[in-house]
Coordinates of C-alpha atoms in Angstrom, one line a residue:
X1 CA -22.7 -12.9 -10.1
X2 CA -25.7 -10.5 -9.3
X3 CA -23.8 -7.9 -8.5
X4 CA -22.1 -8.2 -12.1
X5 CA -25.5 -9.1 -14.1
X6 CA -27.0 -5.8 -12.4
X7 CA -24.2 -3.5 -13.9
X8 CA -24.1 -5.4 -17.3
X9 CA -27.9 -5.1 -17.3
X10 CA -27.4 -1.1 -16.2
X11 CA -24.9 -0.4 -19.1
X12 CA -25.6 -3.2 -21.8
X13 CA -28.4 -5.8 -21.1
X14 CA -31.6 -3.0 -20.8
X15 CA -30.8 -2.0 -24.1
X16 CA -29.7 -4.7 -25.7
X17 CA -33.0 -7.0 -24.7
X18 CA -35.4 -3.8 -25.0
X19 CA -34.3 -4.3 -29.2
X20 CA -34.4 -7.7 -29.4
X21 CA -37.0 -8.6 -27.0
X22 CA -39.1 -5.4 -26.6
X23 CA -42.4 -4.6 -24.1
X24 CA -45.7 -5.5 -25.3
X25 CA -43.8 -8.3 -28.1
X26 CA -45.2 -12.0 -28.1
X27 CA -42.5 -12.8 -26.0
X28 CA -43.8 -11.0 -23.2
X29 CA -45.9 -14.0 -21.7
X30 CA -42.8 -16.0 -21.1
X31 CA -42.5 -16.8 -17.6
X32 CA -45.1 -13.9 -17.2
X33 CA -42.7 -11.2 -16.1
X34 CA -43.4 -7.6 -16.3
X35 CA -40.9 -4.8 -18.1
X36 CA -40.3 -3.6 -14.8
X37 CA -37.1 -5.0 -13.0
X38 CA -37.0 -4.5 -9.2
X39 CA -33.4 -4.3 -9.8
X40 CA -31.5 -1.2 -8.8
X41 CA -29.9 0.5 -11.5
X42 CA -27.0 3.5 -12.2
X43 CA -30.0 5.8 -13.8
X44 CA -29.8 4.0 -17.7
X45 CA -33.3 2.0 -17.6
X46 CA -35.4 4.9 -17.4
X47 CA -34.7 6.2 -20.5
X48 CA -35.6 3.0 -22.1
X49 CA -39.2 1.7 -23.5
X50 CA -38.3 -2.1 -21.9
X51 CA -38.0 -4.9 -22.7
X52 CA -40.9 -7.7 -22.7
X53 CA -38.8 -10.1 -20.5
X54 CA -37.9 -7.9 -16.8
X55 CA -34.1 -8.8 -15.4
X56 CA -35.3 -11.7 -13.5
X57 CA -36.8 -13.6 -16.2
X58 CA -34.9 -16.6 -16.8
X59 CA -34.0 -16.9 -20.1
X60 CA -32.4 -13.1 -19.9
X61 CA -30.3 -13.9 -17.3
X62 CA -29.4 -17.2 -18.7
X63 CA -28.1 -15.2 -22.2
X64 CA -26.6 -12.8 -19.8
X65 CA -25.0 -14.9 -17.9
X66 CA -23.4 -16.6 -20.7
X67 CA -22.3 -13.1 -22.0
X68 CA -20.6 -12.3 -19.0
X69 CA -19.0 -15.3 -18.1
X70 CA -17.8 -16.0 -22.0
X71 CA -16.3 -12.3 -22.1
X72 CA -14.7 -12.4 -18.4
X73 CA -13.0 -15.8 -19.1
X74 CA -11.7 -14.8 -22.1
X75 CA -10.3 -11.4 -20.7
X76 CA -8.6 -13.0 -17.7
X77 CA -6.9 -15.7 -20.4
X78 CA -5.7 -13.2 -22.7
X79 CA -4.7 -10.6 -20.1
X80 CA -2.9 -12.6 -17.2
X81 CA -1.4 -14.9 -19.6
X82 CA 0.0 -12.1 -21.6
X83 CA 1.5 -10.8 -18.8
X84 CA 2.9 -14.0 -17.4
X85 CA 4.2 -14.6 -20.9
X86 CA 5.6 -12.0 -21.7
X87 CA 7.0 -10.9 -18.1
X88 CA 7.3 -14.0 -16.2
X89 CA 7.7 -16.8 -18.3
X90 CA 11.3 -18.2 -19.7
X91 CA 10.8 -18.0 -23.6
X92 CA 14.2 -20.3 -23.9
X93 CA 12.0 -22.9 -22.7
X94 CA 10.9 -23.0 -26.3
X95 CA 14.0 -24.8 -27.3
X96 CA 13.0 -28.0 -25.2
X97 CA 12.8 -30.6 -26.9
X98 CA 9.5 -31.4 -25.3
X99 CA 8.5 -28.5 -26.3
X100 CA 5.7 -28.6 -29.5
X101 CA 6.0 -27.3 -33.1
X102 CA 2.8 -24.5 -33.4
X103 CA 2.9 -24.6 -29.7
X104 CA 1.4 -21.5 -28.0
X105 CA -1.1 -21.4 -30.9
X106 CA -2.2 -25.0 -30.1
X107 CA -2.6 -23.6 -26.3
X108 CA -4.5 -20.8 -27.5
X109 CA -6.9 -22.9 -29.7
X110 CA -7.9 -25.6 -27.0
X111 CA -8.3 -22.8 -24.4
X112 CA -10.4 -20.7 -26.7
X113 CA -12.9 -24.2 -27.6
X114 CA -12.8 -25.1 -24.0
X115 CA -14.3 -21.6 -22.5
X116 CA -17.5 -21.6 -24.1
X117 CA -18.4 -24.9 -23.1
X118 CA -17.5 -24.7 -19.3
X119 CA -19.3 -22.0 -19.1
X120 CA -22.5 -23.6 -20.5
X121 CA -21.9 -26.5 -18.2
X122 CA -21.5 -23.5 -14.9
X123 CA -24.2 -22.1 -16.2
X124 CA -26.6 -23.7 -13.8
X125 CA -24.5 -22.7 -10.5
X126 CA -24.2 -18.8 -11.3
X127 CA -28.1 -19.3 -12.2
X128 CA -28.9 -20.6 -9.3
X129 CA -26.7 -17.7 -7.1
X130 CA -28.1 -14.8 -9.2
X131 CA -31.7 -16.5 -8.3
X132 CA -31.4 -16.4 -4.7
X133 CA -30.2 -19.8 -4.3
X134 CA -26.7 -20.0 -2.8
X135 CA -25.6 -18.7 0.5
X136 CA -24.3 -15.6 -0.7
X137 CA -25.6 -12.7 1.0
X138 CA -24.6 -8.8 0.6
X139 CA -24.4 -7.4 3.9
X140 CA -20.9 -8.0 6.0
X141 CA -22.7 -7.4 8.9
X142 CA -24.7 -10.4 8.9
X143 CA -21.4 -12.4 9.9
X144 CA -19.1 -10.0 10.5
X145 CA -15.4 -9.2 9.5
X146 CA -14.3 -12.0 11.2
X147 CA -16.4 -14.7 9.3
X148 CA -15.0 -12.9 5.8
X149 CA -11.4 -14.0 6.8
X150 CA -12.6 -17.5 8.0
X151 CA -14.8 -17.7 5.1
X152 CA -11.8 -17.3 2.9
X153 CA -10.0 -19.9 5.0
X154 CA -12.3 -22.3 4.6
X155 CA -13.2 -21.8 0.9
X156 CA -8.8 -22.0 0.0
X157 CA -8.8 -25.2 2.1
X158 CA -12.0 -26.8 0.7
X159 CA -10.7 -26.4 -2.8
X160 CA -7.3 -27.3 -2.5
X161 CA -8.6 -30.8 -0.4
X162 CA -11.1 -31.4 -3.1
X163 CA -9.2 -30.1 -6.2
X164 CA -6.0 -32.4 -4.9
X165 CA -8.3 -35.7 -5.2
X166 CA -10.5 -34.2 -8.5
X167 CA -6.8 -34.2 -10.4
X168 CA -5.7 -37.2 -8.9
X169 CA -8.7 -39.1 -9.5
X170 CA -8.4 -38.2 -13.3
X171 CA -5.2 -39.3 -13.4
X172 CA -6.6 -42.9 -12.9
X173 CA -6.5 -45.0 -16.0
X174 CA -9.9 -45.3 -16.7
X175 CA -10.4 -41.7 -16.7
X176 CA -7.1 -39.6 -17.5
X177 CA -6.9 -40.9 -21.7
X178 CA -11.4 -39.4 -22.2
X179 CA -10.3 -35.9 -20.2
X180 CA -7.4 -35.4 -18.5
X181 CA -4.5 -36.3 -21.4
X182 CA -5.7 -33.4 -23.5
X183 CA -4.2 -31.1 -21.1
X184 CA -0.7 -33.5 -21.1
X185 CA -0.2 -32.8 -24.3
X186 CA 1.7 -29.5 -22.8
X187 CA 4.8 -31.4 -21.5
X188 CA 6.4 -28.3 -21.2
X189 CA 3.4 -25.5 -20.9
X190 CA 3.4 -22.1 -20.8
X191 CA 0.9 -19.8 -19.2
X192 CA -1.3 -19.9 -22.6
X193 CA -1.7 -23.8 -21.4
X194 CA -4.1 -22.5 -18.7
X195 CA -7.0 -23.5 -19.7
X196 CA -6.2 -25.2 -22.6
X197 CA -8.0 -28.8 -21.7
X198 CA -11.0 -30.8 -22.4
X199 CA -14.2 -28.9 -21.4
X200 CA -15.2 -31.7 -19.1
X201 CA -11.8 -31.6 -17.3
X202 CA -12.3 -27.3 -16.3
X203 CA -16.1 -28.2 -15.4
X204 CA -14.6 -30.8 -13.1
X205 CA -12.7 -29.1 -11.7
X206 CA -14.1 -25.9 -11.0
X207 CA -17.2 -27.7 -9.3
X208 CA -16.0 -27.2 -5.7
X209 CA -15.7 -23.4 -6.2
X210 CA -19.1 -23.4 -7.3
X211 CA -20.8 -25.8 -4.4
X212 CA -18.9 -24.0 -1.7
X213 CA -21.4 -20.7 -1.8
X214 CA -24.4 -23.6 -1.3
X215 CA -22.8 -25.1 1.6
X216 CA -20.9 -22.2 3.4
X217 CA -22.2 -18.2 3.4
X218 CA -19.9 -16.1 1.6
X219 CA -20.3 -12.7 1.3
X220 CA -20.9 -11.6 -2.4
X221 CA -17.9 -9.4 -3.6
X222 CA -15.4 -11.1 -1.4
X223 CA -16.5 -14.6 -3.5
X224 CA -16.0 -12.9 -6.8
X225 CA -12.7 -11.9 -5.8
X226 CA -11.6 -15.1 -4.7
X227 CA -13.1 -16.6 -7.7
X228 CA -11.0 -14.0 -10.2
X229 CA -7.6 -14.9 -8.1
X230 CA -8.4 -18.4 -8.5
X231 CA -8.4 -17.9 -12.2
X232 CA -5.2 -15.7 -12.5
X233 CA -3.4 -18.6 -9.8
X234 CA -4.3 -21.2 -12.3
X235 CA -2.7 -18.8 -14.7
X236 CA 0.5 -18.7 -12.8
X237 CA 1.1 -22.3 -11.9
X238 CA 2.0 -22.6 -15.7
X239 CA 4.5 -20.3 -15.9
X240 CA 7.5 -22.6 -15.8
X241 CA 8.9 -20.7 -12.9
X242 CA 11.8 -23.4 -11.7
X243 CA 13.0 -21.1 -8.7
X244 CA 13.6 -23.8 -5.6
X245 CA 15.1 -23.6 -2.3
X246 CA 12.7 -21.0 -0.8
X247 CA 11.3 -21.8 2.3
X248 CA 8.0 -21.2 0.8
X249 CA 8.3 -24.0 -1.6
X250 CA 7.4 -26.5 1.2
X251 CA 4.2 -25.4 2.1
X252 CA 2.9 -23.8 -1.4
X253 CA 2.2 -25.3 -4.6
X254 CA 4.3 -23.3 -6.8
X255 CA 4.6 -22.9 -10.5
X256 CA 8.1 -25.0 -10.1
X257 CA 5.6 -28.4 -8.7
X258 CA 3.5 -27.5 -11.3
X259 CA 5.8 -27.5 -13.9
X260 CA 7.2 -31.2 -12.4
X261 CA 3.1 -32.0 -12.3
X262 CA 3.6 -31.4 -16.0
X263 CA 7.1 -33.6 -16.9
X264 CA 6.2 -36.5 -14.4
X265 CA 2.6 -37.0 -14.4
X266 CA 1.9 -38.3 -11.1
X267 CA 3.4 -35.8 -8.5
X268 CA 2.5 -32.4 -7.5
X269 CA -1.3 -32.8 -8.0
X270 CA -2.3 -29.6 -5.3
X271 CA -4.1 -26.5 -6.1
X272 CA -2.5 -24.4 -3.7
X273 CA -0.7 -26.0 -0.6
X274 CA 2.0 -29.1 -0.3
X275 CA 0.3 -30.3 2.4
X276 CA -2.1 -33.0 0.8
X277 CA 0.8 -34.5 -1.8
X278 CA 3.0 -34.7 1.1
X279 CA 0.0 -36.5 2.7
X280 CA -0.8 -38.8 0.7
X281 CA 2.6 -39.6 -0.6
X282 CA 2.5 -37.6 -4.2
X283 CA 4.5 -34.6 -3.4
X284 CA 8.4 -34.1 -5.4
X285 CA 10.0 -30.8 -4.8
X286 CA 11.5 -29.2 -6.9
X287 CA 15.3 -29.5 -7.1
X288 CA 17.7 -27.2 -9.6
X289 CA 18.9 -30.3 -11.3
X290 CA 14.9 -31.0 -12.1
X291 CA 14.6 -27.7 -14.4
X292 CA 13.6 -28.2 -18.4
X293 CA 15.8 -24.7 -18.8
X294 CA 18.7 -27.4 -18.7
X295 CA 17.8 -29.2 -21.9
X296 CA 16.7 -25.9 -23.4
X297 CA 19.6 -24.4 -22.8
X298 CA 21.7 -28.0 -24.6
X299 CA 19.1 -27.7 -27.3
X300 CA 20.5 -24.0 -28.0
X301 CA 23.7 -24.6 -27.9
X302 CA 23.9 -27.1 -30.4
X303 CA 22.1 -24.7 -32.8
X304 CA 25.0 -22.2 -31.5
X305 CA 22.5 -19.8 -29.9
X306 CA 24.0 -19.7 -26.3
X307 CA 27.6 -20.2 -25.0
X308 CA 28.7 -22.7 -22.5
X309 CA 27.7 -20.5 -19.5
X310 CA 24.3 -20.2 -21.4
X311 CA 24.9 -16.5 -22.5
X312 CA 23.3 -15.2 -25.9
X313 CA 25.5 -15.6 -28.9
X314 CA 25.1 -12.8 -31.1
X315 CA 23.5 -13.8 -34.6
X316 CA 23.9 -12.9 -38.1
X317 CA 21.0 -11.5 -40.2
X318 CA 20.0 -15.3 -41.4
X319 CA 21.2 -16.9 -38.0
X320 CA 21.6 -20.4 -38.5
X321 CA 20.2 -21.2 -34.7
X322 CA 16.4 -19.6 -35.8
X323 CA 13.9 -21.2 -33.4
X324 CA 11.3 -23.7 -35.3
X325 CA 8.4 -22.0 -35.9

C-alpha cells in the first residue's frame, strides 16, 4: 500500500491536501509534522507551497487510504465483472427460476453499500503496513527469488485453510441468518454477486490476507499483486461456469463448486483448492446433471424461446417469451 499512497500522493494527494489543508494553517500542529515529506516523489511536490500535514501524518494517510482503497475496489468490481458478464458468464441463466426479479441491480446495490464499509473496517491493516508495521519489505534481495515463490505458496495455502473454516464457520446457525444469508440471497449469482454481502461478512473474510504480511515477510509489489488476483478470483468463482469432467476440477475450486456452494449451501466452502472440503467431508463435484442451465433452459422453452435441443427460436417484434425485467 505505500508504494500506491506514494504515487497517489505524487499525482493527486500533494495537491489535493496543499488546498484543503495548506502549510502554515492551524492544522499544522496536528501530530506535529512538517510540510516536508521524506517521501520520494516523480518531480510534482516541488512545484507545490505544501501542505500543513507532511505524507506521514496520520490523518492524511488515513483519508488517503480510504480514497485509494474505495476507488480500487470499485474499479476491480465494475471492470472484472463486466468482463466476466458479459464474456464469461451464461445470460440464459436468467431464466432460472431461482433466479431474482431486478437481479443484477440488487447485486450491484449490496456490492456498492458493502465496499465502503470494508474498507473502513481494513483500514487499520493497510495503516499499519504503510506505517512500517507489517513484514513487508522492498528489496528482493533481502530473501531472495526463491522466498517470493514460497512466499506466494504459503500465503495461497494460509488463505484457502483459513478462508475454508471462516465460510464454514458462518454457515453455523448462530451466525449465517446476522452475516452470511445476505450473500444467499443470490441462489443463482452472477459475477455482479461478488461482493455483494454484508460488510461484516467481506471484513471477515478478508482478515487472513491482511494478517499474513504481520506474520510472514512478503515482498511489497508481489503482495499487491496477489492481493488484486485474489479480488478478480473472487470475481470469477461466480460466474456460473458449470464445465466438469476436467481433471483440474479435483484439485481446484472452480466457478462450477462455487456455483453448487451457491444451490446447496453446505458444500464447496474452499477459496481456491478441493483439498480441505474433501478433508473435512464438505466437498460435491460438480456433475453435468447438477447445472442450473437445465432448468433455465425448461424455463425458456415453455415461454417458446429455445427448441428442444435448446437452440434460439427466432422472435417476433413483441416476442411473447421476453425475459422479466
Amino acid at each position: 500500500m505505500d508504494a500506491i499512497l506514494d504515487i497517489y500522493d505524487d499525482f493527486v494527494g500533494d495537491k489535493l491536501f496543499s488546498k484543503l489543508v495548506p502549510a502554515g494553517s492551524a492544522a499544522a500542529a496536528v501530530n506535529g509534522s512538517s510540510p516536508i515529506s521524506s517521501h520520494v516523489d516523480f518531480g510534482f511536490a516541488s512545484d507545490l507551497a505544501g501542505s500543513a500535514w507532511a505524507r506521514d501524518n496520520i490523518v492524511r494517510q488515513c483519508i488517503s487510504i480510504l480514497i485509494i482503497t474505495q476507488i480500487g475496489a470499485t474499479s476491480l468490481y465494475w471492470i472484472f465483472s463486466a468482463l466476466s458478464y458479459y464474456f464469461i458468464f451464461d445470460r440464459r441463466l436468467e431464466y432460472h427460476p431461482r433466479f431474482l426479479k431486478n437481479q443484477i441491480r440488487m447485486e450491484m446495490a449490496s456490492s456498492m453499500r458493502a465496499v465502503p464499509f470494508i474498507n473502513i473496517l481494513t483500514l487499520p491493516f493497510f495503516l499499519a503496513e504503510v506505517r512500517g508495521k507489517s513484514l513487508l519489505y522492498t528489496s528482493v534481495d533481502e530473501y531472495g527469488w526463491s522466498w517470493m515463490v514460497v512466499s506466494t505458496l504459503l500465503f495461497t495455502v494460509w488463505n484457502d485453510f483459513m478462508i475454508y473454516w471462516i465460510h464454514r464457520l458462518e454457515h453455523h446457525p448462530s451466525v449465517y441468518k446476522y452475516i452470511h444469508k445476505p450473500h444467499h440471497k443470490w441462489i443463482v449469482p452472477t459475477p455482479w454477486a461478488a461482493l455483494a454481502f454484508h460488510p461484516l461478512d467481506g471484513y471477515v473474510q478478508s482478515l487472513p490476507y491482511h494478517i499474513f504480511v504481520f506474520i510472514c515477510p512478503v515482498q511489497k509489489y508481489l503482495y499487491m499483486v496477489l492481493f488484486v488476483l485474489v479480488q478478480i478470483w473472487t470475481i470469477l468463482i461466480h460466474d456460473g461456469d458449470m464445465i466438469s469432467g476436467h481433471w483440474l476440477e479435483k484439485f481446484i475450486n472452480s466457478p462450477a463448486h462455487h456455483t453448487l456452494h451457491h444451490m446447496y449451501f453446505t458444500v464447496n466452502y474452499g477459496q481456491y483448492f478441493t483439498w480441505a472440503d474433501s478433508y473435512f467431508d464438505s466437498h460435491r463435484a460438480p456433475q453435468p446433471e447438477l447445472d442450473p442451465l437445465h432448468e433455465a433452459l425448461r424455463v425458456m422453452r415453455e415461454k417458446g424461446l429455445v427448441d428442444e435441443e435448446g437452440n434460439p427460436i427466432p422472435q417476433g417484434k413483441n416476442g411473447k417469451g421476453k425475459k422479466d425485467e
